GROMACS .gro file of C-alpha atoms in nm:
model
  233
    1MET     CA    1   3.277  -0.236   0.989
    2ASN     CA    2   3.085   0.089   1.041
    3THR     CA    3   2.715   0.034   0.968
    4ASP     CA    4   2.617   0.402   0.983
    5GLY     CA    5   2.406   0.485   0.677
    6ASP     CA    6   2.378   0.123   0.568
    7ALA     CA    7   2.047  -0.054   0.531
    8ILE     CA    8   1.904  -0.402   0.559
    9VAL     CA    9   1.574  -0.557   0.460
   10LYS     CA   10   1.433  -0.739   0.759
   11GLY     CA   11   1.086  -0.883   0.718
   12GLY     CA   12   1.045  -0.679   0.402
   13ILE     CA   13   1.096  -0.343   0.573
   14PHE     CA   14   1.388  -0.112   0.511
   15LEU     CA   15   1.563  -0.024   0.835
   16ASP     CA   16   1.765   0.294   0.789
   17ASP     CA   17   2.035   0.358   1.046
   18LEU     CA   18   1.997   0.699   1.212
   19GLY     CA   19   2.286   0.638   1.450
   20ASN     CA   20   2.277   0.567   1.823
   21ASN     CA   21   2.098   0.237   1.755
   22GLU     CA   22   1.786   0.420   1.632
   23TRP     CA   23   1.629   0.291   1.314
   24SER     CA   24   1.362   0.440   1.091
   25LYS     CA   25   1.136   0.225   0.878
   26SER     CA   26   1.046   0.280   0.513
   27LEU     CA   27   0.946   0.060   0.223
   28ASN     CA   28   1.031   0.092  -0.146
   29ILE     CA   29   0.863  -0.159  -0.375
   30PHE     CA   30   0.769  -0.272  -0.721
   31ASP     CA   31   0.546  -0.563  -0.814
   32SER     CA   32   0.579  -0.853  -1.053
   33ASP     CA   33   0.270  -1.063  -1.111
   34ALA     CA   34   0.300  -1.439  -1.071
   35ASP     CA   35   0.000  -1.667  -1.038
   36GLY     CA   36  -0.221  -1.373  -0.952
   37ARG     CA   37   0.001  -1.252  -0.671
   38SER     CA   38   0.293  -1.013  -0.664
   39ALA     CA   39   0.631  -1.042  -0.502
   40PHE     CA   40   0.717  -0.695  -0.382
   41MET     CA   41   1.093  -0.671  -0.405
   42MET     CA   42   1.293  -0.415  -0.213
   43LEU     CA   43   1.474  -0.141  -0.403
   44GLY     CA   44   1.813   0.006  -0.326
   45LEU     CA   45   1.986  -0.295  -0.174
   46THR     CA   46   2.337  -0.165  -0.222
   47HIS     CA   47   2.468  -0.185   0.134
   48GLU     CA   48   2.519  -0.468   0.375
   49VAL     CA   49   2.471  -0.453   0.748
   50GLY     CA   50   2.546  -0.710   1.010
   51VAL     CA   51   2.294  -0.940   1.171
   52ALA     CA   52   2.357  -1.132   1.490
   53ALA     CA   53   2.287  -1.504   1.516
   54ASP     CA   54   1.952  -1.436   1.682
   55GLY     CA   55   1.841  -1.220   1.390
   56THR     CA   56   1.891  -0.886   1.562
   57LEU     CA   57   2.100  -0.609   1.413
   58ALA     CA   58   2.461  -0.674   1.501
   59GLY     CA   59   2.733  -0.445   1.627
   60GLU     CA   60   3.069  -0.393   1.464
   61HIS     CA   61   3.219  -0.716   1.599
   62GLU     CA   62   2.913  -0.942   1.574
   63ILE     CA   63   2.863  -0.965   1.198
   64VAL     CA   64   2.743  -1.310   1.094
   65GLY     CA   65   2.556  -1.246   0.770
   66VAL     CA   66   2.288  -1.053   0.586
   67TYR     CA   67   1.918  -1.116   0.630
   68CYS     CA   68   1.692  -1.048   0.329
   69VAL     CA   69   1.327  -1.153   0.311
   70THR     CA   70   1.088  -1.131   0.016
   71LEU     CA   71   0.724  -1.099   0.111
   72ILE     CA   72   0.435  -1.220  -0.105
   73TRP     CA   73   0.175  -0.954  -0.175
   74ALA     CA   74  -0.163  -0.991  -0.341
   75HIS     CA   75  -0.183  -0.725  -0.611
   76ARG     CA   76  -0.534  -0.576  -0.590
   77GLY     CA   77  -0.625  -0.885  -0.391
   78SER     CA   78  -0.644  -1.233  -0.538
   79ARG     CA   79  -0.751  -1.083  -0.868
   80LEU     CA   80  -0.736  -1.398  -1.080
   81ARG     CA   81  -0.994  -1.563  -0.856
   82ALA     CA   82  -1.220  -1.267  -0.788
   83PRO     CA   83  -1.277  -0.918  -0.929
   84GLU     CA   84  -0.983  -0.699  -0.831
   85ASN     CA   85  -1.006  -0.455  -0.542
   86THR     CA   86  -1.315  -0.614  -0.393
   87ILE     CA   87  -1.362  -0.749  -0.043
   88LEU     CA   88  -1.393  -1.097  -0.195
   89ALA     CA   89  -1.051  -1.061  -0.362
   90TYR     CA   90  -0.898  -0.944  -0.034
   91GLU     CA   91  -1.059  -1.229   0.161
   92LEU     CA   92  -0.920  -1.485  -0.084
   93ALA     CA   93  -0.574  -1.327  -0.061
   94LEU     CA   94  -0.574  -1.358   0.317
   95ALA     CA   95  -0.701  -1.716   0.295
   96SER     CA   96  -0.413  -1.795   0.057
   97GLY     CA   97  -0.162  -1.679   0.315
   98ALA     CA   98  -0.045  -1.359   0.144
   99ASP     CA   99   0.184  -1.148   0.360
  100GLY     CA  100   0.016  -0.833   0.241
  101ILE     CA  101  -0.237  -0.679   0.005
  102GLU     CA  102  -0.180  -0.397  -0.243
  103LEU     CA  103  -0.484  -0.186  -0.324
  104ASP     CA  104  -0.570   0.145  -0.490
  105VAL     CA  105  -0.776   0.427  -0.343
  106HIS     CA  106  -0.982   0.723  -0.462
  107LEU     CA  107  -1.207   0.976  -0.288
  108THR     CA  108  -1.583   1.015  -0.336
  109SER     CA  109  -1.750   1.354  -0.362
  110ASP     CA  110  -1.866   1.325   0.001
  111GLY     CA  111  -1.521   1.239   0.137
  112HIS     CA  112  -1.511   0.859   0.160
  113VAL     CA  113  -1.190   0.675   0.068
  114VAL     CA  114  -1.280   0.383  -0.159
  115CYS     CA  115  -1.084   0.102  -0.321
  116ARG     CA  116  -1.066   0.081  -0.697
  117HIS     CA  117  -0.788   0.095  -0.956
  118ASP     CA  118  -0.960   0.306  -1.223
  119GLU     CA  119  -1.091   0.656  -1.160
  120THR     CA  120  -1.420   0.572  -1.333
  121VAL     CA  121  -1.690   0.311  -1.275
  122ALA     CA  122  -1.973   0.172  -1.487
  123MET     CA  123  -2.311   0.285  -1.360
  124PRO     CA  124  -2.635   0.082  -1.377
  125ASP     CA  125  -2.757   0.287  -1.676
  126GLY     CA  126  -2.447   0.191  -1.877
  127SER     CA  127  -2.273   0.525  -1.842
  128ARG     CA  128  -1.933   0.575  -1.686
  129ALA     CA  129  -1.881   0.819  -1.402
  130LEU     CA  130  -1.580   0.961  -1.223
  131ILE     CA  131  -1.557   0.843  -0.865
  132ARG     CA  132  -1.485   1.199  -0.752
  133ASP     CA  133  -1.827   1.304  -0.887
  134LEU     CA  134  -2.019   1.036  -0.697
  135THR     CA  135  -2.136   1.018  -0.338
  136LEU     CA  136  -2.069   0.690  -0.163
  137ASP     CA  137  -2.437   0.597  -0.191
  138ARG     CA  138  -2.435   0.651  -0.567
  139LEU     CA  139  -2.106   0.463  -0.605
  140ARG     CA  140  -2.255   0.170  -0.413
  141SER     CA  141  -2.516   0.134  -0.688
  142ALA     CA  142  -2.238   0.031  -0.929
  143ASP     CA  143  -2.172  -0.341  -0.961
  144VAL     CA  144  -1.803  -0.431  -0.994
  145GLY     CA  145  -1.859  -0.805  -0.963
  146SER     CA  146  -1.849  -1.070  -1.234
  147GLU     CA  147  -2.070  -1.351  -1.354
  148ALA     CA  148  -1.873  -1.590  -1.136
  149SER     CA  149  -1.866  -1.376  -0.823
  150GLY     CA  150  -2.210  -1.224  -0.845
  151PRO     CA  151  -2.279  -0.857  -0.766
  152LEU     CA  152  -2.010  -0.680  -0.564
  153PRO     CA  153  -1.983  -0.316  -0.451
  154VAL     CA  154  -1.680  -0.091  -0.448
  155PRO     CA  155  -1.545  -0.130  -0.091
  156THR     CA  156  -1.445   0.151   0.141
  157LEU     CA  157  -1.100   0.161   0.293
  158ALA     CA  158  -1.262   0.143   0.636
  159GLU     CA  159  -1.414  -0.193   0.540
  160VAL     CA  160  -1.071  -0.317   0.431
  161PHE     CA  161  -0.916  -0.211   0.760
  162ALA     CA  162  -1.190  -0.399   0.947
  163LEU     CA  163  -1.107  -0.711   0.743
  164VAL     CA  164  -0.727  -0.697   0.764
  165ALA     CA  165  -0.661  -0.547   1.108
  166PRO     CA  166  -0.733  -0.874   1.301
  167THR     CA  167  -0.477  -1.059   1.085
  168ALA     CA  168  -0.099  -1.030   1.060
  169ALA     CA  169  -0.112  -0.906   0.700
  170ALA     CA  170   0.012  -0.566   0.586
  171LEU     CA  171  -0.137  -0.319   0.339
  172ASN     CA  172   0.024  -0.120   0.059
  173ILE     CA  173  -0.220   0.160  -0.025
  174ASP     CA  174  -0.157   0.310  -0.368
  175ILE     CA  175  -0.305   0.661  -0.370
  176LYS     CA  176  -0.444   0.744  -0.714
  177ASN     CA  177  -0.417   1.121  -0.697
  178GLY     CA  178  -0.359   1.202  -1.063
  179PRO     CA  179  -0.437   1.264  -1.339
  180VAL     CA  180  -0.775   1.298  -1.163
  181LEU     CA  181  -0.699   1.496  -0.848
  182TYR     CA  182  -0.877   1.458  -0.512
  183GLN     CA  183  -0.871   1.762  -0.289
  184GLY     CA  184  -0.857   1.648   0.073
  185ILE     CA  185  -0.763   1.285   0.010
  186GLU     CA  186  -0.455   1.315   0.232
  187GLU     CA  187  -0.661   1.437   0.528
  188ALA     CA  188  -0.921   1.163   0.473
  189LEU     CA  189  -0.649   0.899   0.461
  190ILE     CA  190  -0.488   1.014   0.785
  191VAL     CA  191  -0.824   1.007   0.965
  192ALA     CA  192  -0.878   0.651   0.840
  193HIS     CA  193  -0.516   0.558   0.920
  194ARG     CA  194  -0.547   0.663   1.282
  195ALA     CA  195  -0.867   0.462   1.322
  196SER     CA  196  -0.738   0.157   1.131
  197GLY     CA  197  -0.614  -0.050   1.423
  198MET     CA  198  -0.313  -0.152   1.212
  199SER     CA  199  -0.119   0.168   1.149
  200GLU     CA  200   0.218  -0.006   1.192
  201ARG     CA  201   0.136  -0.242   0.902
  202ILE     CA  202   0.044   0.017   0.640
  203VAL     CA  203   0.263   0.174   0.372
  204TYR     CA  204   0.134   0.444   0.139
  205SER     CA  205   0.263   0.461  -0.218
  206SER     CA  206   0.187   0.699  -0.502
  207PHE     CA  207   0.319   0.842  -0.826
  208ASN     CA  208   0.213   1.178  -0.682
  209HIS     CA  209   0.503   1.250  -0.451
  210LEU     CA  210   0.344   1.571  -0.324
  211THR     CA  211   0.063   1.358  -0.182
  212LEU     CA  212   0.316   1.149   0.010
  213VAL     CA  213   0.485   1.463   0.141
  214ALA     CA  214   0.145   1.591   0.256
  215LEU     CA  215   0.080   1.263   0.438
  216ARG     CA  216   0.410   1.292   0.623
  217GLU     CA  217   0.332   1.651   0.718
  218LEU     CA  218  -0.003   1.543   0.861
  219GLU     CA  219   0.134   1.231   1.034
  220PRO     CA  220   0.515   1.202   1.049
  221SER     CA  221   0.501   0.836   1.152
  222VAL     CA  222   0.343   0.703   0.831
  223SER     CA  223   0.549   0.479   0.602
  224ILE     CA  224   0.566   0.604   0.243
  225ALA     CA  225   0.696   0.463  -0.085
  226PRO     CA  226   0.731   0.692  -0.387
  227LEU     CA  227   0.655   0.518  -0.717
  228TYR     CA  228   0.835   0.588  -1.046
  229GLU     CA  229   0.766   0.505  -1.409
  230GLU     CA  230   1.116   0.582  -1.538
  231ALA     CA  231   1.463   0.510  -1.412
  232LEU     CA  232   1.608   0.778  -1.188
  233VAL     CA  233   1.916   0.964  -1.311
   0.00000   0.00000   0.00000
C-alpha cells in the first residue's frame, strides 16, 4: 500500500502526507450542537492510511488499522449554562472537560481582537453599535451577561489565551470578517497568535477565505479551516 497523498485523522487533526515521512497539519470542521456542546467532525475522510500498533503512522508493511478520533468542542463556550462567548462560558467549558472551544472574533476601532458572534452589541443607552466603531473602552461598557450570570463584558482574545494556554484544550477561532469588514484584523490576529503561548493548539476558520490566505502569508505555520455554506461542486 502506498500512503502518499492519503490522510488520517489522529487526535482530531488532519495529517497530510508530503512524502519523505513529513506531515503537514490542517483541520476541516463543522459543528453539530448536542447538549450545549459541539462535536467537530472531520471532513474529507476518503482515504485510509496505516497506523502501527503503538499508534504511530505505519509504513507499507506495518498496516494494522485506521485511527479516527472525534473531539468534543464547546461551541461559543458552554453557551447553555452561560452567555455565549464570555469568559464564564469558556471557563465552564474547560471545567466540563471539553477538548476545545470554538469562538468568534471581531476587531475594535482601536485594534483589539474581541470575542463575540454578532457584529453589533447593545449599549447602555439601549442603542446598538457596530463593534468596528467602538474602542475597547466603549465596548467594555456594554453588558453581555444575563440575569443568571450577572454583568459580563465582551472578552478580548488575549484574555481567552491567558485562560486556555495553561490547559490542554485547543481553540477554533472563527474570524467574522464579512459582511462587516475589519481592515487589519489579520495582522492583529497574528500578533496575538505569536504571543498566545499555545500557537500549536489554534486553528483559524472563516467564511472569508481571503482572510485565511492573508493569515498564511503573514505566518505560514498557522492552521486554517475554510468554512462553506453550500456544498462544493
